[in-house]
Amino acid sequence: MTIFIGFLPTYYQIGILATILLVILRILQGFFLAGEWGGGMTLVTEFAPDTLRGLLGGLQQGGAALGLIFAVIANEVALALAPGTAFQTLGWRIMFWFGAIPLIIALAVRWKVGESVEWLTKVADKPEKIPIATVFRRWWKMVIIATIVLFANGSIYYGIIAYMPTFLALHTSLSSYEIDNIVLATNLIWLFTSPLTGYLSDVLKRRKLLIGILGFVIGILVYPIISLLYTGSYISGIIAGIIMGSLFAFQYSIFPAWLCENISTNVRYSYIAFSINLGVAFSSFAPYIVTALGLAFNNPVLGIATFDISAAIIGGITALLSPPDKVGTSLQ
């Protein structure tokens, strides 16, 4: 879908149909991502050894940062190949065509992956007819907890990390090159930190406690971090990005193992996919909310901080209500 967007006719060529086609492709893109993300979490954690689910789950979660790194590279390539006014006609298309690279990588990996032993030995002969119905009936409390925690984490992502380029462009005089570098630093630290922090949750054998503590830590540091970005200093922006990327990656990296260990194999995919996508769907409104709050307070820093501090603390408290950790034990 990403590649197809790069071939769309413009509004000046076919009118409102261009907008309709773009919306359709974006909706399809969202549906495909929803299935891929939940499926990826499920597969990785079921294939992982009992003592390394945090590590491999963190490695998988770092892939999201890799996607954003590709986006920064695509933007720089597009600007180089189609500078100035050419970017408006051709450059933006190059950015979407760049999606062919991760597509090829994904296809190469998926063609070699089969079902996990967990699924083959426990579920393959007697799969659930309507797995999501079983999830709602037996694990509805966990669905609520997981959705709130994932909403909180997603709000941090959309309200700060994903919103960062827009925020910097609107409220600072940093060049597009400098903004790209700040985004790149944020996501590079996320990429390399994620597997390490996931492994730390294996070693400490405390997943929900770490998720809860990190919610409070992020809540405390949100305002200073956004204030650093708002100064407009390139160096301060890099520092803020590295701090935010590290904290976000730490909490984010634990989610696959935490979700996986609290549900049985016969409904794990449905539970994970429903919880993360509902939480992310709600949290995706964060850029609109922080923008509206910033305008209401006449203070963009306070607008972001108010929303994201609330989300981080609520998520941290909710995580502590989840069932006892089952780190290092066999899956249900």
CSV table of C-alpha atoms in Angstrom, one decimal:
chain,number,residue,atom,x,y,z
A,1,MET,CA,0.0,0.0,0.0
A,2,THR,CA,2.9,2.4,0.8
A,3,ILE,CA,4.4,2.0,-2.6
A,4,PHE,CA,1.0,2.4,-4.3
A,5,ILE,CA,0.5,5.8,-2.6
A,6,GLY,CA,3.6,7.0,-4.5
A,7,PHE,CA,1.9,6.3,-7.8
A,8,LEU,CA,-1.4,8.1,-7.0
A,9,PRO,CA,-2.6,10.9,-9.3
A,10,THR,CA,-2.9,14.3,-7.7
A,11,TYR,CA,-6.0,16.3,-6.8
A,12,TYR,CA,-5.3,18.6,-9.8
A,13,GLN,CA,-5.3,15.6,-12.1
A,14,ILE,CA,-8.4,13.7,-11.0
A,15,GLY,CA,-10.0,15.9,-8.4
A,16,ILE,CA,-11.7,14.4,-5.2
A,17,LEU,CA,-11.0,10.9,-6.4
A,18,ALA,CA,-7.3,11.4,-5.5
A,19,THR,CA,-8.3,12.1,-1.9
A,20,ILE,CA,-10.7,9.1,-1.8
A,21,LEU,CA,-8.0,6.7,-3.2
A,22,LEU,CA,-5.5,8.0,-0.7
A,23,VAL,CA,-7.8,7.5,2.2
A,24,ILE,CA,-8.6,3.9,1.0
A,25,LEU,CA,-4.9,3.1,0.7
A,26,ARG,CA,-4.2,4.5,4.2
A,27,ILE,CA,-7.1,2.4,5.7
A,28,LEU,CA,-5.8,-0.7,4.0
A,29,GLN,CA,-2.3,0.1,5.2
A,30,GLY,CA,-3.7,0.3,8.8
A,31,PHE,CA,-5.5,-3.0,8.5
A,32,PHE,CA,-2.3,-4.8,7.2
A,33,LEU,CA,-0.2,-3.2,9.9
A,34,ALA,CA,-2.7,-4.3,12.6
A,35,GLY,CA,-2.4,-7.9,11.5
A,36,GLU,CA,1.3,-7.9,11.0
A,37,TRP,CA,2.2,-6.3,14.3
A,38,GLY,CA,0.1,-8.6,16.5
A,39,GLY,CA,1.2,-11.6,14.4
A,40,GLY,CA,4.9,-10.6,14.7
A,41,MET,CA,4.6,-10.3,18.5
A,42,THR,CA,2.9,-13.7,18.8
A,43,LEU,CA,5.4,-15.5,16.5
A,44,VAL,CA,8.5,-14.1,18.0
A,45,THR,CA,7.5,-14.8,21.6
A,46,GLU,CA,6.3,-18.3,20.8
A,47,PHE,CA,9.5,-19.2,19.0
A,48,ALA,CA,11.7,-17.7,21.8
A,49,PRO,CA,13.2,-19.9,24.5
A,50,ASP,CA,11.4,-19.4,27.9
A,51,THR,CA,14.3,-17.5,29.3
A,52,LEU,CA,14.8,-15.1,26.4
A,53,ARG,CA,11.3,-13.9,25.5
A,54,GLY,CA,12.1,-10.4,26.7
A,55,LEU,CA,15.2,-10.2,24.5
A,56,LEU,CA,13.6,-11.5,21.3
A,57,GLY,CA,10.5,-9.5,21.9
A,58,GLY,CA,12.6,-6.4,22.4
A,59,LEU,CA,14.5,-7.2,19.2
A,60,GLN,CA,11.1,-7.3,17.3
A,61,GLN,CA,9.9,-4.1,18.9
A,62,GLY,CA,13.1,-2.4,17.8
A,63,GLY,CA,12.0,-3.0,14.2
A,64,ALA,CA,9.5,-0.2,14.6
A,65,ALA,CA,12.4,2.2,15.1
A,66,LEU,CA,14.1,0.8,12.0
A,67,GLY,CA,11.0,1.7,10.0
A,68,LEU,CA,11.3,5.3,11.2
A,69,ILE,CA,15.0,5.3,10.4
A,70,PHE,CA,14.1,4.2,6.9
A,71,ALA,CA,11.7,7.1,6.7
A,72,VAL,CA,14.4,9.6,7.6
A,73,ILE,CA,16.8,8.1,5.0
A,74,ALA,CA,14.0,8.2,2.4
A,75,ASN,CA,13.3,11.8,3.1
A,76,GLU,CA,17.0,12.7,2.7
A,77,VAL,CA,17.2,10.7,-0.5
A,78,ALA,CA,14.1,12.3,-1.9
A,79,LEU,CA,15.4,15.8,-1.0
A,80,ALA,CA,18.7,15.0,-2.7
A,81,LEU,CA,17.1,13.6,-5.9
A,82,ALA,CA,14.3,16.2,-6.1
A,83,PRO,CA,15.4,19.4,-4.4
A,84,GLY,CA,13.4,22.6,-4.1
A,85,THR,CA,10.1,22.7,-6.0
A,86,ALA,CA,10.8,19.3,-7.5
A,87,PHE,CA,10.0,17.8,-4.1
A,88,GLN,CA,6.3,18.8,-4.5
A,89,THR,CA,5.9,16.9,-7.8
A,90,LEU,CA,8.4,14.0,-7.5
A,91,GLY,CA,10.2,14.0,-4.2
A,92,TRP,CA,7.3,13.0,-2.1
A,93,ARG,CA,6.7,10.0,-4.4
A,94,ILE,CA,10.2,8.8,-4.0
A,95,MET,CA,9.7,8.6,-0.2
A,96,PHE,CA,6.8,6.2,-0.7
A,97,TRP,CA,8.6,4.2,-3.4
A,98,PHE,CA,11.4,3.7,-0.8
A,99,GLY,CA,8.9,1.3,0.9
A,100,ALA,CA,10.0,-1.4,-1.6
A,101,ILE,CA,13.2,-2.0,0.5
A,102,PRO,CA,11.5,-3.1,3.7
A,103,LEU,CA,8.9,-4.9,1.7
A,104,ILE,CA,11.5,-7.1,0.1
A,105,ILE,CA,13.1,-7.8,3.5
A,106,ALA,CA,9.7,-8.7,5.0
A,107,LEU,CA,8.8,-11.1,2.2
A,108,ALA,CA,12.2,-12.8,2.4
A,109,VAL,CA,11.7,-13.4,6.1
A,110,ARG,CA,8.0,-14.4,6.0
A,111,TRP,CA,8.5,-17.1,3.2
A,112,LYS,CA,10.9,-18.9,5.6
A,113,VAL,CA,8.7,-18.8,8.7
A,114,GLY,CA,6.4,-21.7,9.7
A,115,GLU,CA,4.0,-22.2,12.7
A,116,SER,CA,5.5,-22.3,16.1
A,117,VAL,CA,5.9,-25.5,18.1
A,118,GLU,CA,3.5,-24.0,20.7
A,119,TRP,CA,0.8,-23.7,18.1
A,120,LEU,CA,1.4,-27.1,16.5
A,121,THR,CA,1.4,-29.0,19.7
A,122,LYS,CA,-1.3,-27.2,21.7
A,123,VAL,CA,-3.8,-25.8,19.2
A,124,ALA,CA,-3.4,-27.0,15.6
A,125,ASP,CA,-5.7,-30.0,16.1
A,126,LYS,CA,-8.4,-28.1,18.1
A,127,PRO,CA,-8.4,-24.4,17.2
A,128,GLU,CA,-11.0,-22.0,18.7
A,129,LYS,CA,-13.9,-21.3,16.4
A,130,ILE,CA,-14.2,-17.7,17.5
A,131,PRO,CA,-11.0,-16.9,19.5
A,132,ILE,CA,-11.9,-13.3,20.2
A,133,ALA,CA,-15.1,-14.4,21.9
A,134,THR,CA,-13.1,-16.7,24.2
A,135,VAL,CA,-10.8,-13.8,25.0
A,136,PHE,CA,-13.7,-11.5,26.0
A,137,ARG,CA,-15.3,-14.3,28.1
A,138,ARG,CA,-12.2,-15.5,30.0
A,139,TRP,CA,-9.7,-12.6,29.9
A,140,TRP,CA,-11.8,-9.5,29.6
A,141,LYS,CA,-10.0,-7.9,32.6
A,142,MET,CA,-6.6,-8.4,31.0
A,143,VAL,CA,-7.9,-7.0,27.7
A,144,ILE,CA,-8.9,-3.8,29.6
A,145,ILE,CA,-5.5,-3.6,31.4
A,146,ALA,CA,-3.5,-4.3,28.2
A,147,THR,CA,-5.5,-1.8,26.2
A,148,ILE,CA,-5.0,1.0,28.7
A,149,VAL,CA,-1.3,0.3,29.1
A,150,LEU,CA,-0.8,0.2,25.3
A,151,PHE,CA,-2.9,3.4,24.9
A,152,ALA,CA,-0.6,5.1,27.4
A,153,ASN,CA,2.6,4.0,25.7
A,154,GLY,CA,1.1,4.8,22.3
A,155,SER,CA,0.2,8.3,23.5
A,156,ILE,CA,3.9,8.8,24.4
A,157,TYR,CA,4.9,7.7,21.0
A,158,TYR,CA,2.3,9.7,19.0
A,159,GLY,CA,2.4,12.7,21.4
A,160,ILE,CA,6.1,13.1,21.5
A,161,ILE,CA,8.2,10.9,19.2
A,162,ALA,CA,6.0,10.8,16.1
A,163,TYR,CA,4.9,14.5,16.7
A,164,MET,CA,8.5,15.6,17.2
A,165,PRO,CA,9.3,16.6,13.6
A,166,THR,CA,6.0,18.7,13.4
A,167,PHE,CA,6.7,20.2,16.8
A,168,LEU,CA,10.2,21.2,15.9
A,169,ALA,CA,9.2,22.6,12.5
A,170,LEU,CA,6.4,24.7,14.1
A,171,HIS,CA,8.1,26.0,17.2
A,172,THR,CA,11.8,26.2,16.4
A,173,SER,CA,14.0,27.5,13.6
A,174,LEU,CA,15.9,24.2,13.1
A,175,SER,CA,16.5,23.2,9.5
A,176,SER,CA,14.9,20.1,8.1
A,177,TYR,CA,18.4,18.4,8.1
A,178,GLU,CA,18.8,19.1,11.8
A,179,ILE,CA,15.3,17.9,12.6
A,180,ASP,CA,15.9,14.7,10.6
A,181,ASN,CA,19.1,14.1,12.7
A,182,ILE,CA,17.2,14.6,16.0
A,183,VAL,CA,14.6,12.1,14.8
A,184,LEU,CA,17.4,9.7,13.6
A,185,ALA,CA,19.1,9.9,17.0
A,186,THR,CA,15.9,9.2,18.8
A,187,ASN,CA,15.2,6.1,16.8
A,188,LEU,CA,18.7,4.8,16.7
A,189,ILE,CA,18.8,4.7,20.5
A,190,TRP,CA,15.4,3.0,20.4
A,191,LEU,CA,16.6,0.4,17.9
A,192,PHE,CA,19.7,-0.6,19.9
A,193,THR,CA,18.2,-0.2,23.4
A,194,SER,CA,15.1,-2.2,22.8
A,195,PRO,CA,16.7,-5.8,22.8
A,196,LEU,CA,18.9,-4.9,25.8
A,197,THR,CA,16.1,-3.6,27.9
A,198,GLY,CA,13.9,-6.6,26.9
A,199,TYR,CA,16.7,-8.9,28.0
A,200,LEU,CA,16.9,-7.0,31.3
A,201,SER,CA,13.3,-7.9,32.0
A,202,ASP,CA,14.3,-11.6,31.5
A,203,VAL,CA,17.2,-11.2,34.0
A,204,LEU,CA,15.2,-9.3,36.6
A,205,LYS,CA,12.1,-11.5,36.1
A,206,ARG,CA,9.9,-8.4,36.6
A,207,ARG,CA,7.9,-7.2,33.6
A,208,LYS,CA,4.8,-5.5,35.0
A,209,LEU,CA,6.9,-3.8,37.7
A,210,LEU,CA,9.3,-2.4,35.1
A,211,ILE,CA,6.4,-1.2,32.9
A,212,GLY,CA,4.8,0.5,35.9
A,213,ILE,CA,8.0,2.1,37.1
A,214,LEU,CA,8.9,3.4,33.6
A,215,GLY,CA,5.4,4.9,33.3
A,216,PHE,CA,6.1,7.0,36.3
A,217,VAL,CA,9.7,7.9,35.2
A,218,ILE,CA,8.4,9.0,31.8
A,219,GLY,CA,5.7,11.0,33.4
A,220,ILE,CA,8.3,12.8,35.6
A,221,LEU,CA,10.6,13.6,32.7
A,222,VAL,CA,8.1,14.5,29.9
A,223,TYR,CA,8.1,18.2,30.8
A,224,PRO,CA,11.9,18.7,30.9
A,225,ILE,CA,12.3,16.7,27.7
A,226,ILE,CA,9.8,18.8,25.8
A,227,SER,CA,11.3,21.9,27.2
A,228,LEU,CA,14.7,20.9,25.9
A,229,LEU,CA,13.2,20.4,22.4
A,230,TYR,CA,11.4,23.8,22.6
A,231,THR,CA,14.7,25.7,23.2
A,232,GLY,CA,15.4,25.2,19.5
A,233,SER,CA,19.0,24.1,20.2
A,234,TYR,CA,20.2,21.4,18.0
A,235,ILE,CA,22.4,19.8,20.7
A,236,SER,CA,19.5,20.0,23.2
A,237,GLY,CA,17.2,18.4,20.7
A,238,ILE,CA,19.6,15.5,20.2
A,239,ILE,CA,19.9,15.0,24.0
A,240,ALA,CA,16.2,15.1,24.5
A,241,GLY,CA,15.6,12.7,21.6
A,242,ILE,CA,18.1,10.2,23.1
A,243,ILE,CA,16.6,10.4,26.5
A,244,MET,CA,13.0,10.0,25.2
A,245,GLY,CA,14.0,7.2,22.8
A,246,SER,CA,15.7,5.3,25.6
A,247,LEU,CA,12.8,5.5,28.0
A,248,PHE,CA,10.2,4.7,25.4
A,249,ALA,CA,12.2,1.7,24.1
A,250,PHE,CA,12.6,0.3,27.6
A,251,GLN,CA,8.9,0.1,28.3
A,252,TYR,CA,8.0,-0.7,24.7
A,253,SER,CA,10.4,-3.6,24.5
A,254,ILE,CA,8.8,-5.5,27.4
A,255,PHE,CA,5.3,-5.6,25.9
A,256,PRO,CA,5.6,-8.8,23.7
A,257,ALA,CA,6.7,-11.0,26.5
A,258,TRP,CA,4.4,-9.4,29.0
A,259,LEU,CA,1.4,-9.8,26.7
A,260,CYS,CA,2.4,-13.3,25.6
A,261,GLU,CA,2.8,-14.8,29.0
A,262,ASN,CA,-0.6,-13.8,30.3
A,263,ILE,CA,-2.7,-15.6,27.8
A,264,SER,CA,-3.1,-19.1,26.4
A,265,THR,CA,-1.8,-20.2,23.0
A,266,ASN,CA,-5.2,-20.9,21.5
A,267,VAL,CA,-6.2,-17.2,21.7
A,268,ARG,CA,-2.9,-15.4,22.1
A,269,TYR,CA,-2.9,-13.8,18.6
A,270,SER,CA,-6.4,-12.5,18.9
A,271,TYR,CA,-5.8,-11.1,22.4
A,272,ILE,CA,-2.5,-9.4,21.5
A,273,ALA,CA,-3.8,-8.0,18.2
A,274,PHE,CA,-7.1,-6.7,19.6
A,275,SER,CA,-5.4,-5.1,22.7
A,276,ILE,CA,-2.5,-3.4,20.9
A,277,ASN,CA,-4.6,-2.1,18.0
A,278,LEU,CA,-7.4,-0.8,20.1
A,279,GLY,CA,-4.9,1.0,22.4
A,280,VAL,CA,-2.9,2.4,19.4
A,281,ALA,CA,-6.1,3.4,17.6
A,282,PHE,CA,-7.1,5.6,20.6
A,283,SER,CA,-3.6,6.9,21.2
A,284,SER,CA,-3.2,7.9,17.5
A,285,PHE,CA,-5.3,11.0,18.3
A,286,ALA,CA,-2.5,12.3,20.6
A,287,PRO,CA,-1.1,14.8,18.0
A,288,TYR,CA,-4.5,16.4,17.7
A,289,ILE,CA,-5.0,16.5,21.4
A,290,VAL,CA,-1.6,18.0,22.3
A,291,THR,CA,-2.0,20.6,19.6
A,292,ALA,CA,-5.5,21.5,20.9
A,293,LEU,CA,-4.2,21.7,24.5
A,294,GLY,CA,-1.2,23.8,23.4
A,295,LEU,CA,-3.6,26.3,21.8
A,296,ALA,CA,-5.9,26.3,24.8
A,297,PHE,CA,-3.0,26.9,27.2
A,298,ASN,CA,-1.2,29.2,24.7
A,299,ASN,CA,1.8,27.0,25.6
A,300,PRO,CA,2.7,24.1,23.3
A,301,VAL,CA,5.1,22.6,25.9
A,302,LEU,CA,2.4,22.5,28.5
A,303,GLY,CA,-0.1,21.1,26.0
A,304,ILE,CA,2.1,18.1,25.3
A,305,ALA,CA,3.2,17.6,28.9
A,306,THR,CA,-0.4,17.7,30.3
A,307,PHE,CA,-1.6,14.9,28.1
A,308,ASP,CA,1.5,12.7,28.1
A,309,ILE,CA,2.2,13.0,31.8
A,310,SER,CA,-1.4,11.9,32.5
A,311,ALA,CA,-1.2,9.0,30.0
A,312,ALA,CA,2.2,7.8,31.3
A,313,ILE,CA,1.1,7.7,35.0
A,314,ILE,CA,-2.3,6.1,34.2
A,315,GLY,CA,-0.5,3.4,32.2
A,316,GLY,CA,2.0,2.8,34.9
A,317,ILE,CA,-0.6,2.3,37.6
A,318,THR,CA,-2.7,0.0,35.3
A,319,ALA,CA,0.3,-2.2,34.5
A,320,LEU,CA,0.7,-3.0,38.2
A,321,LEU,CA,-2.8,-4.4,38.2
A,322,SER,CA,-1.9,-7.1,35.7
A,323,PRO,CA,-1.5,-10.8,36.8
A,324,PRO,CA,1.8,-12.0,38.4
A,325,ASP,CA,4.7,-12.3,36.0
A,326,LYS,CA,5.4,-15.7,34.6
A,327,VAL,CA,9.0,-15.0,33.4
A,328,GLY,CA,11.0,-18.0,32.5
A,329,THR,CA,8.0,-20.4,32.7
A,330,SER,CA,6.5,-22.4,29.8
A,331,LEU,CA,3.7,-20.8,27.9
A,332,GLN,CA,0.1,-21.7,28.7
